mmCIF file of N, CA and C in Angstrom:
data_model
loop_
_atom_site.group_PDB
_atom_site.id
_atom_site.type_symbol
_atom_site.label_atom_id
_atom_site.label_comp_id
_atom_site.label_asym_id
_atom_site.label_seq_id
_atom_site.Cartn_x
_atom_site.Cartn_y
_atom_site.Cartn_z
ATOM 1 N N VAL A 365 21.309 8.797 -14.955
ATOM 2 C CA VAL A 365 20.975 7.846 -13.892
ATOM 3 C C VAL A 365 19.521 7.402 -14.065
ATOM 4 N N GLN A 366 19.305 6.102 -14.086
ATOM 5 C CA GLN A 366 17.944 5.571 -14.147
ATOM 6 C C GLN A 366 17.620 4.914 -12.820
ATOM 7 N N LEU A 367 16.514 5.320 -12.230
ATOM 8 C CA LEU A 367 16.152 4.853 -10.905
ATOM 9 C C LEU A 367 15.021 3.834 -10.973
ATOM 10 N N GLN A 368 15.070 2.903 -10.054
ATOM 11 C CA GLN A 368 14.053 1.858 -9.972
ATOM 12 C C GLN A 368 13.578 1.783 -8.527
ATOM 13 N N ALA A 369 12.323 2.110 -8.289
ATOM 14 C CA ALA A 369 11.750 2.003 -6.952
ATOM 15 C C ALA A 369 11.008 0.677 -6.834
ATOM 16 N N SER A 370 11.101 0.057 -5.682
ATOM 17 C CA SER A 370 10.431 -1.218 -5.462
ATOM 18 C C SER A 370 10.067 -1.363 -3.985
ATOM 19 N N GLY A 371 9.285 -2.396 -3.692
ATOM 20 C CA GLY A 371 8.959 -2.706 -2.309
ATOM 21 C C GLY A 371 7.553 -2.355 -1.879
ATOM 22 N N GLY A 372 6.786 -1.749 -2.755
ATOM 23 C CA GLY A 372 5.420 -1.400 -2.406
ATOM 24 C C GLY A 372 4.534 -2.632 -2.319
ATOM 25 N N GLY A 373 3.331 -2.430 -1.820
ATOM 26 C CA GLY A 373 2.390 -3.531 -1.696
ATOM 27 C C GLY A 373 1.222 -3.159 -0.831
ATOM 28 N N LEU A 374 0.447 -4.165 -0.481
ATOM 29 C CA LEU A 374 -0.720 -3.994 0.384
ATOM 30 C C LEU A 374 -0.349 -4.375 1.813
ATOM 31 N N VAL A 375 -0.647 -3.507 2.749
ATOM 32 C CA VAL A 375 -0.315 -3.763 4.150
ATOM 33 C C VAL A 375 -1.451 -3.248 5.021
ATOM 34 N N GLN A 376 -1.644 -3.905 6.148
ATOM 35 C CA GLN A 376 -2.683 -3.466 7.078
ATOM 36 C C GLN A 376 -2.213 -2.255 7.888
ATOM 37 N N PRO A 377 -3.141 -1.468 8.366
ATOM 38 C CA PRO A 377 -2.744 -0.353 9.257
ATOM 39 C C PRO A 377 -1.903 -0.854 10.421
ATOM 40 N N GLY A 378 -0.861 -0.108 10.712
ATOM 41 C CA GLY A 378 0.069 -0.513 11.754
ATOM 42 C C GLY A 378 1.216 -1.360 11.254
ATOM 43 N N GLY A 379 1.137 -1.789 10.032
ATOM 44 C CA GLY A 379 2.185 -2.636 9.455
ATOM 45 C C GLY A 379 3.372 -1.838 8.954
ATOM 46 N N SER A 380 4.315 -2.560 8.361
ATOM 47 C CA SER A 380 5.571 -1.953 7.886
ATOM 48 C C SER A 380 5.874 -2.389 6.464
ATOM 49 N N LEU A 381 6.563 -1.523 5.771
ATOM 50 C CA LEU A 381 7.111 -1.830 4.453
ATOM 51 C C LEU A 381 8.462 -1.148 4.333
ATOM 52 N N ARG A 382 9.295 -1.713 3.501
ATOM 53 C CA ARG A 382 10.594 -1.101 3.221
ATOM 54 C C ARG A 382 10.722 -0.898 1.725
ATOM 55 N N LEU A 383 10.767 0.350 1.310
ATOM 56 C CA LEU A 383 10.924 0.673 -0.097
ATOM 57 C C LEU A 383 12.411 0.772 -0.425
ATOM 58 N N SER A 384 12.737 0.391 -1.638
ATOM 59 C CA SER A 384 14.116 0.475 -2.102
ATOM 60 C C SER A 384 14.183 1.299 -3.378
ATOM 61 N N CYS A 385 15.302 1.964 -3.534
ATOM 62 C CA CYS A 385 15.573 2.756 -4.737
ATOM 63 C C CYS A 385 16.953 2.359 -5.217
ATOM 64 N N ALA A 386 17.012 1.823 -6.414
ATOM 65 C CA ALA A 386 18.285 1.388 -6.970
ATOM 66 C C ALA A 386 18.514 2.057 -8.318
ATOM 67 N N ALA A 387 19.773 2.156 -8.690
ATOM 68 C CA ALA A 387 20.124 2.737 -9.982
ATOM 69 C C ALA A 387 20.351 1.604 -10.975
ATOM 70 N N SER A 388 19.498 1.529 -11.978
ATOM 71 C CA SER A 388 19.686 0.507 -13.007
ATOM 72 C C SER A 388 20.780 0.911 -13.981
ATOM 73 N N GLU A 389 21.002 2.210 -14.090
ATOM 74 C CA GLU A 389 22.127 2.723 -14.850
ATOM 75 C C GLU A 389 22.742 3.875 -14.066
ATOM 76 N N GLY A 390 24.062 3.946 -14.030
ATOM 77 C CA GLY A 390 24.721 5.005 -13.293
ATOM 78 C C GLY A 390 24.853 4.683 -11.824
ATOM 79 N N SER A 391 25.242 5.660 -11.051
ATOM 80 C CA SER A 391 25.508 5.478 -9.630
ATOM 81 C C SER A 391 24.773 6.525 -8.808
ATOM 82 N N LEU A 392 24.333 6.107 -7.619
ATOM 83 C CA LEU A 392 23.679 7.030 -6.693
ATOM 84 C C LEU A 392 24.679 7.697 -5.757
ATOM 85 N N ARG A 393 25.926 7.335 -5.862
ATOM 86 C CA ARG A 393 26.934 7.708 -4.879
ATOM 87 C C ARG A 393 26.987 9.210 -4.603
ATOM 88 N N ASP A 394 26.941 10.008 -5.647
ATOM 89 C CA ASP A 394 27.147 11.444 -5.485
ATOM 90 C C ASP A 394 25.843 12.242 -5.440
ATOM 91 N N TYR A 395 24.716 11.527 -5.307
ATOM 92 C CA TYR A 395 23.431 12.203 -5.358
ATOM 93 C C TYR A 395 22.705 12.190 -4.024
ATOM 94 N N ALA A 396 22.025 13.280 -3.754
ATOM 95 C CA ALA A 396 21.024 13.268 -2.702
ATOM 96 C C ALA A 396 19.820 12.484 -3.214
ATOM 97 N N ILE A 397 19.159 11.784 -2.313
ATOM 98 C CA ILE A 397 17.992 10.988 -2.670
ATOM 99 C C ILE A 397 16.770 11.529 -1.945
ATOM 100 N N GLY A 398 15.705 11.635 -2.666
ATOM 101 C CA GLY A 398 14.446 12.061 -2.064
ATOM 102 C C GLY A 398 13.356 11.049 -2.332
ATOM 103 N N TRP A 399 12.443 10.940 -1.394
ATOM 104 C CA TRP A 399 11.235 10.135 -1.582
ATOM 105 C C TRP A 399 10.041 11.089 -1.583
ATOM 106 N N PHE A 400 9.170 10.870 -2.522
ATOM 107 C CA PHE A 400 7.958 11.670 -2.657
ATOM 108 C C PHE A 400 6.783 10.709 -2.826
ATOM 109 N N ARG A 401 5.593 11.210 -2.608
ATOM 110 C CA ARG A 401 4.427 10.357 -2.826
ATOM 111 C C ARG A 401 3.287 11.172 -3.430
ATOM 112 N N MET A 402 2.438 10.450 -4.130
ATOM 113 C CA MET A 402 1.264 11.077 -4.722
ATOM 114 C C MET A 402 0.058 10.188 -4.451
ATOM 115 N N ALA A 403 -0.852 10.699 -3.650
ATOM 116 C CA ALA A 403 -2.079 9.975 -3.343
ATOM 117 C C ALA A 403 -3.145 10.305 -4.384
ATOM 118 N N PRO A 404 -4.120 9.440 -4.564
ATOM 119 C CA PRO A 404 -5.185 9.706 -5.541
ATOM 120 C C PRO A 404 -5.852 11.047 -5.303
ATOM 121 N N GLY A 405 -5.914 11.871 -6.337
ATOM 122 C CA GLY A 405 -6.579 13.157 -6.247
ATOM 123 C C GLY A 405 -5.792 14.240 -5.533
ATOM 124 N N LYS A 406 -4.546 13.934 -5.188
ATOM 125 C CA LYS A 406 -3.738 14.918 -4.469
ATOM 126 C C LYS A 406 -2.459 15.226 -5.238
ATOM 127 N N GLU A 407 -1.817 16.299 -4.854
ATOM 128 C CA GLU A 407 -0.557 16.665 -5.479
ATOM 129 C C GLU A 407 0.585 15.855 -4.857
ATOM 130 N N ARG A 408 1.648 15.781 -5.604
ATOM 131 C CA ARG A 408 2.833 15.107 -5.085
ATOM 132 C C ARG A 408 3.370 15.841 -3.860
ATOM 133 N N GLU A 409 3.787 15.086 -2.861
ATOM 134 C CA GLU A 409 4.319 15.714 -1.658
ATOM 135 C C GLU A 409 5.647 15.083 -1.257
ATOM 136 N N PHE A 410 6.446 15.873 -0.622
ATOM 137 C CA PHE A 410 7.749 15.438 -0.110
ATOM 138 C C PHE A 410 7.546 14.501 1.071
ATOM 139 N N VAL A 411 8.341 13.440 1.125
ATOM 140 C CA VAL A 411 8.286 12.499 2.237
ATOM 141 C C VAL A 411 9.579 12.542 3.051
ATOM 142 N N ALA A 412 10.702 12.387 2.366
ATOM 143 C CA ALA A 412 11.980 12.350 3.071
ATOM 144 C C ALA A 412 13.106 12.564 2.072
ATOM 145 N N SER A 413 14.255 13.005 2.576
ATOM 146 C CA SER A 413 15.425 13.147 1.725
ATOM 147 C C SER A 413 16.680 12.936 2.545
ATOM 148 N N ILE A 414 17.765 12.659 1.830
ATOM 149 C CA ILE A 414 19.032 12.375 2.494
ATOM 150 C C ILE A 414 20.162 12.928 1.640
ATOM 151 N N ARG A 415 21.153 13.499 2.295
ATOM 152 C CA ARG A 415 22.290 14.068 1.587
ATOM 153 C C ARG A 415 23.114 12.960 0.934
ATOM 154 N N TRP A 416 23.923 13.304 -0.032
ATOM 155 C CA TRP A 416 24.661 12.295 -0.801
ATOM 156 C C TRP A 416 25.513 11.404 0.076
ATOM 157 N N ASN A 417 26.090 11.974 1.147
ATOM 158 C CA ASN A 417 26.965 11.188 2.019
ATOM 159 C C ASN A 417 26.202 10.572 3.192
ATOM 160 N N ALA A 418 24.880 10.691 3.192
ATOM 161 C CA ALA A 418 24.008 10.092 4.209
ATOM 162 C C ALA A 418 24.157 10.730 5.578
ATOM 163 N N ARG A 419 24.796 11.886 5.667
ATOM 164 C CA ARG A 419 25.016 12.495 6.978
ATOM 165 C C ARG A 419 23.851 13.342 7.448
ATOM 166 N N ASN A 420 22.999 13.754 6.557
ATOM 167 C CA ASN A 420 21.860 14.581 6.939
ATOM 168 C C ASN A 420 20.585 13.980 6.352
ATOM 169 N N LYS A 421 19.582 13.875 7.197
ATOM 170 C CA LYS A 421 18.309 13.298 6.770
ATOM 171 C C LYS A 421 17.179 14.261 7.113
ATOM 172 N N TYR A 422 16.158 14.259 6.290
ATOM 173 C CA TYR A 422 15.036 15.144 6.491
ATOM 174 C C TYR A 422 13.749 14.338 6.263
ATOM 175 N N HIS A 423 12.793 14.529 7.133
ATOM 176 C CA HIS A 423 11.526 13.816 7.019
ATOM 177 C C HIS A 423 10.368 14.796 7.159
ATOM 178 N N ALA A 424 9.350 14.590 6.360
ATOM 179 C CA ALA A 424 8.156 15.418 6.471
ATOM 180 C C ALA A 424 7.517 15.213 7.841
ATOM 181 N N HIS A 425 6.870 16.240 8.307
ATOM 182 C CA HIS A 425 6.244 16.175 9.635
ATOM 183 C C HIS A 425 5.252 15.017 9.730
ATOM 184 N N SER A 426 4.560 14.753 8.645
ATOM 185 C CA SER A 426 3.506 13.729 8.665
ATOM 186 C C SER A 426 4.047 12.318 8.838
ATOM 187 N N VAL A 427 5.335 12.120 8.580
ATOM 188 C CA VAL A 427 5.898 10.771 8.672
ATOM 189 C C VAL A 427 7.000 10.669 9.714
ATOM 190 N N ARG A 428 7.332 11.784 10.331
ATOM 191 C CA ARG A 428 8.440 11.805 11.289
ATOM 192 C C ARG A 428 8.145 10.855 12.456
ATOM 193 N N GLY A 429 9.145 10.055 12.794
ATOM 194 C CA GLY A 429 8.966 9.081 13.859
ATOM 195 C C GLY A 429 8.423 7.746 13.385
ATOM 196 N N ARG A 430 7.938 7.702 12.140
ATOM 197 C CA ARG A 430 7.416 6.449 11.580
ATOM 198 C C ARG A 430 8.242 5.981 10.384
ATOM 199 N N PHE A 431 8.706 6.905 9.572
ATOM 200 C CA PHE A 431 9.484 6.582 8.381
ATOM 201 C C PHE A 431 10.946 6.970 8.617
ATOM 202 N N THR A 432 11.833 6.211 8.011
ATOM 203 C CA THR A 432 13.260 6.524 8.095
ATOM 204 C C THR A 432 13.904 6.320 6.729
ATOM 205 N N ILE A 433 14.562 7.350 6.249
ATOM 206 C CA ILE A 433 15.295 7.243 4.989
ATOM 207 C C ILE A 433 16.735 6.838 5.279
ATOM 208 N N SER A 434 17.289 6.048 4.385
ATOM 209 C CA SER A 434 18.685 5.655 4.528
ATOM 210 C C SER A 434 19.299 5.515 3.146
ATOM 211 N N LYS A 435 20.611 5.476 3.147
ATOM 212 C CA LYS A 435 21.332 5.336 1.878
ATOM 213 C C LYS A 435 22.541 4.451 2.109
ATOM 214 N N ASP A 436 22.678 3.428 1.278
ATOM 215 C CA ASP A 436 23.829 2.550 1.352
ATOM 216 C C ASP A 436 24.704 2.858 0.152
ATOM 217 N N ILE A 437 25.735 3.665 0.395
ATOM 218 C CA ILE A 437 26.563 4.133 -0.712
ATOM 219 C C ILE A 437 27.265 2.960 -1.398
ATOM 220 N N GLY A 438 27.727 2.010 -0.592
ATOM 221 C CA GLY A 438 28.458 0.879 -1.165
ATOM 222 C C GLY A 438 27.588 0.002 -2.056
ATOM 223 N N LEU A 439 26.304 -0.146 -1.693
ATOM 224 C CA LEU A 439 25.405 -0.984 -2.463
ATOM 225 C C LEU A 439 24.632 -0.191 -3.508
ATOM 226 N N ASN A 440 24.870 1.124 -3.549
ATOM 227 C CA ASN A 440 24.243 1.940 -4.582
ATOM 228 C C ASN A 440 22.716 1.897 -4.487
ATOM 229 N N THR A 441 22.227 1.916 -3.261
ATOM 230 C CA THR A 441 20.781 1.870 -3.053
ATOM 231 C C THR A 441 20.376 2.856 -1.958
ATOM 232 N N ALA A 442 19.112 3.166 -1.942
ATOM 233 C CA ALA A 442 18.534 3.965 -0.864
ATOM 234 C C ALA A 442 17.241 3.276 -0.442
ATOM 235 N N HIS A 443 16.832 3.552 0.794
ATOM 236 C CA HIS A 443 15.654 2.866 1.316
ATOM 237 C C HIS A 443 14.770 3.834 2.067
ATOM 238 N N LEU A 444 13.521 3.466 2.162
ATOM 239 C CA LEU A 444 12.573 4.176 3.015
ATOM 240 C C LEU A 444 11.875 3.125 3.868
ATOM 241 N N GLN A 445 12.253 3.070 5.130
ATOM 242 C CA GLN A 445 11.614 2.152 6.067
ATOM 243 C C GLN A 445 10.356 2.823 6.604
ATOM 244 N N MET A 446 9.233 2.169 6.415
ATOM 245 C CA MET A 446 7.952 2.749 6.809
ATOM 246 C C MET A 446 7.303 1.860 7.862
ATOM 247 N N ASN A 447 7.145 2.386 9.046
ATOM 248 C CA ASN A 447 6.531 1.657 10.157
ATOM 249 C C ASN A 447 5.229 2.338 10.566
ATOM 250 N N ASN A 448 4.412 1.580 11.277
ATOM 251 C CA ASN A 448 3.138 2.109 11.780
ATOM 252 C C ASN A 448 2.367 2.818 10.655
ATOM 253 N N LEU A 449 2.219 2.123 9.559
ATOM 254 C CA LEU A 449 1.566 2.722 8.398
ATOM 255 C C LEU A 449 0.093 3.009 8.668
ATOM 256 N N LYS A 450 -0.371 4.074 8.071
ATOM 257 C CA LYS A 450 -1.757 4.521 8.228
ATOM 258 C C LYS A 450 -2.440 4.552 6.860
ATOM 259 N N PRO A 451 -3.751 4.463 6.831
ATOM 260 C CA PRO A 451 -4.446 4.524 5.534
ATOM 261 C C PRO A 451 -4.099 5.775 4.731
ATOM 262 N N GLU A 452 -3.826 6.869 5.407
ATOM 263 C CA GLU A 452 -3.470 8.104 4.694
ATOM 264 C C GLU A 452 -2.084 8.068 4.070
ATOM 265 N N ASP A 453 -1.330 7.025 4.340
ATOM 266 C CA ASP A 453 -0.033 6.833 3.681
ATOM 267 C C ASP A 453 -0.183 6.180 2.310
ATOM 268 N N THR A 454 -1.392 5.759 1.975
ATOM 269 C CA THR A 454 -1.631 5.133 0.675
ATOM 270 C C THR A 454 -1.307 6.109 -0.451
ATOM 271 N N ALA A 455 -0.426 5.686 -1.336
ATOM 272 C CA ALA A 455 0.029 6.559 -2.427
ATOM 273 C C ALA A 455 1.005 5.788 -3.312
ATOM 274 N N VAL A 456 1.311 6.387 -4.438
ATOM 275 C CA VAL A 456 2.444 5.918 -5.235
ATOM 276 C C VAL A 456 3.680 6.668 -4.731
ATOM 277 N N TYR A 457 4.700 5.907 -4.403
ATOM 278 C CA TYR A 457 5.929 6.478 -3.858
ATOM 279 C C TYR A 457 7.004 6.498 -4.936
ATOM 280 N N TYR A 458 7.674 7.642 -5.047
ATOM 281 C CA TYR A 458 8.714 7.836 -6.040
ATOM 282 C C TYR A 458 10.026 8.166 -5.356
ATOM 283 N N CYS A 459 11.107 7.635 -5.896
ATOM 284 C CA CYS A 459 12.418 8.093 -5.456
ATOM 285 C C CYS A 459 13.009 8.986 -6.538
ATOM 286 N N ALA A 460 13.859 9.893 -6.108
ATOM 287 C CA ALA A 460 14.462 10.858 -7.023
ATOM 288 C C ALA A 460 15.885 11.137 -6.588
ATOM 289 N N ALA A 461 16.709 11.549 -7.530
ATOM 290 C CA ALA A 461 18.108 11.856 -7.261
ATOM 291 C C ALA A 461 18.412 13.264 -7.741
ATOM 292 N N GLY A 462 19.202 13.965 -6.934
ATOM 293 C CA GLY A 462 19.579 15.326 -7.297
ATOM 294 C C GLY A 462 20.825 15.756 -6.552
ATOM 295 N N GLY A 463 21.170 17.032 -6.695
ATOM 296 C CA GLY A 463 22.396 17.519 -6.100
ATOM 297 C C GLY A 463 22.304 17.817 -4.616
ATOM 298 N N ALA A 464 21.117 18.087 -4.118
ATOM 299 C CA ALA A 464 20.952 18.457 -2.718
ATOM 300 C C ALA A 464 19.620 17.932 -2.204
ATOM 301 N N PRO A 465 19.526 17.636 -0.909
ATOM 302 C CA PRO A 465 18.282 17.088 -0.370
ATOM 303 C C PRO A 465 17.097 18.032 -0.489
ATOM 304 N N GLU A 466 17.366 19.329 -0.586
ATOM 305 C CA GLU A 466 16.253 20.273 -0.747
ATOM 306 C C GLU A 466 15.834 20.438 -2.199
ATOM 307 N N GLY A 467 16.499 19.742 -3.085
ATOM 308 C CA GLY A 467 16.183 19.778 -4.500
ATOM 309 C C GLY A 467 16.985 20.827 -5.231
ATOM 310 N N PRO A 468 16.745 21.003 -6.507
ATOM 311 C CA PRO A 468 15.815 20.246 -7.338
ATOM 312 C C PRO A 468 16.329 18.841 -7.640
ATOM 313 N N TYR A 469 15.425 17.973 -8.055
ATOM 314 C CA TYR A 469 15.760 16.602 -8.382
ATOM 315 C C TYR A 469 15.762 16.420 -9.893
ATOM 316 N N ASP A 470 16.822 15.809 -10.369
ATOM 317 C CA ASP A 470 17.031 15.681 -11.806
ATOM 318 C C ASP A 470 16.528 14.362 -12.371
ATOM 319 N N TYR A 471 16.507 13.339 -11.536
ATOM 320 C CA TYR A 471 16.166 12.003 -12.011
ATOM 321 C C TYR A 471 15.072 11.411 -11.125
ATOM 322 N N TRP A 472 14.131 10.742 -11.767
ATOM 323 C CA TRP A 472 12.984 10.170 -11.046
ATOM 324 C C TRP A 472 12.773 8.718 -11.440
ATOM 325 N N GLY A 473 12.387 7.920 -10.444
ATOM 326 C CA GLY A 473 12.014 6.539 -10.704
ATOM 327 C C GLY A 473 10.562 6.462 -11.119
ATOM 328 N N GLN A 474 10.098 5.255 -11.408
ATOM 329 C CA GLN A 474 8.770 5.078 -11.971
ATOM 330 C C GLN A 474 7.665 4.989 -10.907
ATOM 331 N N GLY A 475 7.998 4.831 -9.668
ATOM 332 C CA GLY A 475 7.006 4.780 -8.602
ATOM 333 C C GLY A 475 6.623 3.372 -8.209
ATOM 334 N N THR A 476 6.292 3.205 -6.944
ATOM 335 C CA THR A 476 5.813 1.928 -6.440
ATOM 336 C C THR A 476 4.606 2.200 -5.543
ATOM 337 N N LEU A 477 3.560 1.405 -5.710
ATOM 338 C CA LEU A 477 2.295 1.654 -5.031
ATOM 339 C C LEU A 477 2.291 1.049 -3.637
ATOM 340 N N VAL A 478 1.921 1.872 -2.670
ATOM 341 C CA VAL A 478 1.726 1.431 -1.294
ATOM 342 C C VAL A 478 0.254 1.618 -0.941
ATOM 343 N N THR A 479 -0.381 0.541 -0.529
ATOM 344 C CA THR A 479 -1.788 0.591 -0.140
ATOM 345 C C THR A 479 -1.905 0.116 1.299
ATOM 346 N N VAL A 480 -2.442 0.975 2.141
ATOM 347 C CA VAL A 480 -2.627 0.639 3.547
ATOM 348 C C VAL A 480 -4.130 0.501 3.797
ATOM 349 N N SER A 481 -4.535 -0.722 4.034
ATOM 350 C CA SER A 481 -5.965 -0.994 4.175
ATOM 351 C C SER A 481 -6.177 -2.285 4.936
ATOM 352 N N SER A 482 -7.261 -2.325 5.682
ATOM 353 C CA SER A 482 -7.613 -3.557 6.390
ATOM 354 C C SER A 482 -8.595 -4.380 5.556
#
């Protein structure tokens, strides 16, 4: 499975972005999807994950109530809706696919940059 993350960009604090994760090869249907981010000078951190059938979702405490992960099985895509963005959300965001939302993740996309700045 080859993953493609998109939707990043520059947004002001308080703004919104919607990230997408699509499979350029293979299918996401049977995979749990996770979103991770890596800010400059920091380690990669978990953001959100969703079970393969989209019935269970998990969000990091730092984004809970602002970010929402979703998965459209029919369209073979997953999304991360990000609202009320803060400067500390600035990072490269990666999507990943694996057998379970708690990991491990076998496939990773190339990342999309999100910059939150006024």
